[in-house]
């Protein structure tokens, strides 16, 4: 299924030559014991996969490969966002290209602010909470 324009807009920035993507870090799903994280065993190959019921990410991740990667210095890293993250999701911005000069000068610094952090801050100020 194609991604909605909103999700693409909030997960990609192409305003300079750095080409940044916001990705979801599955390590956060496990650490936060997110109830939307599911696991299933594939009887055909005997492997265990994990995925997101909320479809914040669409790929199903091989749990063994994930754990192996997490033991390395760089960890497993991120997967492409396919939905809008909620407050408990852990995201990061990955930059595709590095270079000097105006062509690589960031003109969209707000892209580095996690949308889930904004959502959380907005919720803190929601007056309905006090009613
Ligand atoms: S909702 Fe967020 S934290 Fe929970 S499983 Fe999905 S991506 Fe991970
Ligand atoms: S460095 Fe800034 S302007 Fe350039 S692609 Fe990344 S977020 Fe966008």
mmCIF file of C-alpha atoms and ligand atoms in Angstrom:
data_model
loop_
_atom_site.group_PDB
_atom_site.id
_atom_site.type_symbol
_atom_site.label_atom_id
_atom_site.label_comp_id
_atom_site.label_asym_id
_atom_site.label_seq_id
_atom_site.Cartn_x
_atom_site.Cartn_y
_atom_site.Cartn_z
ATOM 1 C CA UNK A 1 0.000 0.000 0.000
ATOM 2 C CA UNK A 2 1.475 3.428 -0.882
ATOM 3 C CA UNK A 3 2.316 5.818 1.933
ATOM 4 C CA UNK A 4 0.008 8.757 2.529
ATOM 5 C CA UNK A 5 1.295 12.171 1.432
ATOM 6 C CA UNK A 6 1.272 13.327 5.087
ATOM 7 C CA UNK A 7 3.498 10.463 6.202
ATOM 8 C CA UNK A 8 5.908 11.033 3.319
ATOM 9 C CA UNK A 9 6.003 14.746 4.081
ATOM 10 C CA UNK A 10 6.757 14.198 7.763
ATOM 11 C CA UNK A 11 9.278 11.405 7.195
ATOM 12 C CA UNK A 12 11.335 12.831 4.319
ATOM 13 C CA UNK A 13 13.063 16.147 3.768
ATOM 14 C CA UNK A 14 14.606 16.921 0.405
ATOM 15 C CA UNK A 15 15.084 20.652 0.897
ATOM 16 C CA UNK A 16 18.854 20.438 0.577
ATOM 17 C CA UNK A 17 21.303 17.910 -0.823
ATOM 18 C CA UNK A 18 21.620 16.027 2.488
ATOM 19 C CA UNK A 19 18.352 14.114 1.811
ATOM 20 C CA UNK A 20 17.174 13.287 5.337
ATOM 21 C CA UNK A 21 14.735 10.570 6.343
ATOM 22 C CA UNK A 22 13.053 10.098 9.688
ATOM 23 C CA UNK A 23 13.247 6.445 10.701
ATOM 24 C CA UNK A 24 11.783 4.351 13.473
ATOM 25 C CA UNK A 25 14.218 2.687 15.896
ATOM 26 C CA UNK A 26 12.741 -0.716 16.852
ATOM 27 C CA UNK A 27 15.011 -0.864 19.905
ATOM 28 C CA UNK A 28 12.615 1.666 21.466
ATOM 29 C CA UNK A 29 9.616 -0.593 20.867
ATOM 30 C CA UNK A 30 11.219 -3.357 22.912
ATOM 31 C CA UNK A 31 12.578 -1.148 25.666
ATOM 32 C CA UNK A 32 9.214 0.532 26.172
ATOM 33 C CA UNK A 33 7.423 -2.844 26.041
ATOM 34 C CA UNK A 34 5.009 -1.311 23.609
ATOM 35 C CA UNK A 35 1.664 -3.143 23.518
ATOM 36 C CA UNK A 36 1.504 -2.588 19.760
ATOM 37 C CA UNK A 37 4.610 -4.672 19.172
ATOM 38 C CA UNK A 38 3.712 -8.162 18.014
ATOM 39 C CA UNK A 39 5.791 -11.286 17.554
ATOM 40 C CA UNK A 40 5.042 -14.301 15.455
ATOM 41 C CA UNK A 41 6.809 -17.534 14.568
ATOM 42 C CA UNK A 42 6.914 -18.522 10.929
ATOM 43 C CA UNK A 43 6.461 -22.293 10.832
ATOM 44 C CA UNK A 44 7.876 -22.495 7.311
ATOM 45 C CA UNK A 45 11.349 -21.314 8.240
ATOM 46 C CA UNK A 46 11.294 -21.537 12.027
ATOM 47 C CA UNK A 47 12.129 -17.866 12.420
ATOM 48 C CA UNK A 48 10.547 -15.280 14.696
ATOM 49 C CA UNK A 49 9.498 -11.878 13.405
ATOM 50 C CA UNK A 50 8.290 -8.697 15.043
ATOM 51 C CA UNK A 51 6.129 -5.918 13.704
ATOM 52 C CA UNK A 52 3.975 -2.962 14.693
ATOM 53 C CA UNK A 53 0.191 -3.364 14.997
ATOM 54 C CA UNK A 54 -0.072 0.403 14.596
ATOM 55 C CA UNK A 55 1.750 0.200 11.257
ATOM 56 C CA UNK A 56 4.168 2.927 12.302
ATOM 57 C CA UNK A 57 6.594 0.674 10.441
ATOM 58 C CA UNK A 58 5.415 -1.885 7.951
ATOM 59 C CA UNK A 59 8.352 -4.259 7.622
ATOM 60 C CA UNK A 60 8.489 -7.393 9.759
ATOM 61 C CA UNK A 61 11.870 -7.694 11.407
ATOM 62 C CA UNK A 62 13.719 -10.972 11.922
ATOM 63 C CA UNK A 63 14.188 -11.001 15.718
ATOM 64 C CA UNK A 64 17.429 -13.012 15.648
ATOM 65 C CA UNK A 65 19.025 -10.689 13.089
ATOM 66 C CA UNK A 66 17.820 -7.727 15.119
ATOM 67 C CA UNK A 67 19.419 -9.066 18.317
ATOM 68 C CA UNK A 68 22.685 -9.847 16.526
ATOM 69 C CA UNK A 69 22.818 -6.324 15.090
ATOM 70 C CA UNK A 70 22.000 -4.780 18.469
ATOM 71 C CA UNK A 71 25.134 -6.435 19.906
ATOM 72 C CA UNK A 72 27.317 -4.545 17.412
ATOM 73 C CA UNK A 73 28.607 -1.007 17.863
ATOM 74 C CA UNK A 74 26.054 0.636 15.585
ATOM 75 C CA UNK A 75 23.083 -1.459 16.580
ATOM 76 C CA UNK A 76 20.227 -2.385 14.258
ATOM 77 C CA UNK A 77 19.453 1.193 13.314
ATOM 78 C CA UNK A 78 16.176 2.381 11.874
ATOM 79 C CA UNK A 79 13.441 1.245 9.525
ATOM 80 C CA UNK A 80 11.309 3.318 7.197
ATOM 81 C CA UNK A 81 8.273 4.999 8.722
ATOM 82 C CA UNK A 82 4.980 3.985 7.172
ATOM 83 C CA UNK A 83 2.670 5.717 9.643
ATOM 84 C CA UNK A 84 2.634 8.517 12.174
ATOM 85 C CA UNK A 85 4.675 7.802 15.326
ATOM 86 C CA UNK A 86 3.004 8.067 18.719
ATOM 87 C CA UNK A 87 4.604 9.413 21.908
ATOM 88 C CA UNK A 88 6.282 6.135 22.849
ATOM 89 C CA UNK A 89 7.905 5.534 19.444
ATOM 90 C CA UNK A 90 11.635 6.218 19.186
ATOM 91 C CA UNK A 91 12.681 7.894 15.969
ATOM 92 C CA UNK A 92 15.849 9.385 14.536
ATOM 93 C CA UNK A 93 16.850 11.349 11.463
ATOM 94 C CA UNK A 94 19.225 9.639 9.042
ATOM 95 C CA UNK A 95 21.089 11.812 6.603
ATOM 96 C CA UNK A 96 21.970 10.256 3.256
ATOM 97 C CA UNK A 97 24.686 12.607 2.000
ATOM 98 C CA UNK A 98 27.327 14.829 3.544
ATOM 99 C CA UNK A 99 29.008 17.732 1.831
ATOM 100 C CA UNK A 100 30.074 21.311 2.237
ATOM 101 C CA UNK A 101 28.649 24.626 1.119
ATOM 102 C CA UNK A 102 25.175 26.051 0.709
ATOM 103 C CA UNK A 103 23.846 22.950 -1.046
ATOM 104 C CA UNK A 104 24.169 21.005 2.230
ATOM 105 C CA UNK A 105 23.123 23.797 4.579
ATOM 106 C CA UNK A 106 20.045 22.773 6.582
ATOM 107 C CA UNK A 107 17.086 25.053 5.848
ATOM 108 C CA UNK A 108 14.544 22.958 7.754
ATOM 109 C CA UNK A 109 15.896 22.510 11.318
ATOM 110 C CA UNK A 110 12.436 21.703 12.680
ATOM 111 C CA UNK A 111 12.661 18.393 10.811
ATOM 112 C CA UNK A 112 15.051 17.252 13.553
ATOM 113 C CA UNK A 113 12.390 17.718 16.235
ATOM 114 C CA UNK A 114 10.704 14.359 16.739
ATOM 115 C CA UNK A 115 6.962 14.579 15.952
ATOM 116 C CA UNK A 116 6.219 12.298 18.894
ATOM 117 C CA UNK A 117 8.016 14.780 21.195
ATOM 118 C CA UNK A 118 5.869 17.586 19.817
ATOM 119 C CA UNK A 119 2.764 15.477 20.364
ATOM 120 C CA UNK A 120 3.834 14.756 23.913
ATOM 121 C CA UNK A 121 4.495 18.449 24.617
ATOM 122 C CA UNK A 122 1.114 19.380 23.138
ATOM 123 C CA UNK A 123 -0.586 16.802 25.345
ATOM 124 C CA UNK A 124 1.079 18.348 28.415
ATOM 125 C CA UNK A 125 -0.616 21.627 27.566
ATOM 126 C CA UNK A 126 -3.994 20.126 26.744
ATOM 127 C CA UNK A 127 -6.402 21.946 29.080
ATOM 128 C CA UNK A 128 -8.873 19.084 28.815
ATOM 129 C CA UNK A 129 -6.469 17.093 31.008
ATOM 130 C CA UNK A 130 -7.398 19.307 33.940
ATOM 131 C CA UNK A 131 -11.159 18.970 33.479
HETATM 132 S S1 LIG B 1 3.573 1.991 18.182
HETATM 133 FE FE1 LIG B 1 5.681 2.766 18.062
HETATM 134 S S2 LIG B 1 6.729 1.904 19.869
HETATM 135 FE FE2 LIG B 1 4.853 0.721 19.529
HETATM 136 S S3 LIG B 1 5.480 -1.032 18.277
HETATM 137 FE FE3 LIG B 1 4.733 0.561 16.886
HETATM 138 S S4 LIG B 1 6.568 1.685 16.340
HETATM 139 FE FE4 LIG B 1 7.081 0.521 18.145
HETATM 140 S S1 LIG B 2 19.778 18.859 6.295
HETATM 141 FE FE1 LIG B 2 17.871 19.976 6.812
HETATM 142 S S2 LIG B 2 17.126 20.880 4.893
HETATM 143 FE FE2 LIG B 2 18.659 19.320 4.370
HETATM 144 S S3 LIG B 2 17.461 17.502 3.915
HETATM 145 FE FE3 LIG B 2 18.096 17.398 6.077
HETATM 146 S S4 LIG B 2 16.414 18.353 7.243
HETATM 147 FE FE4 LIG B 2 16.159 18.897 5.084
#
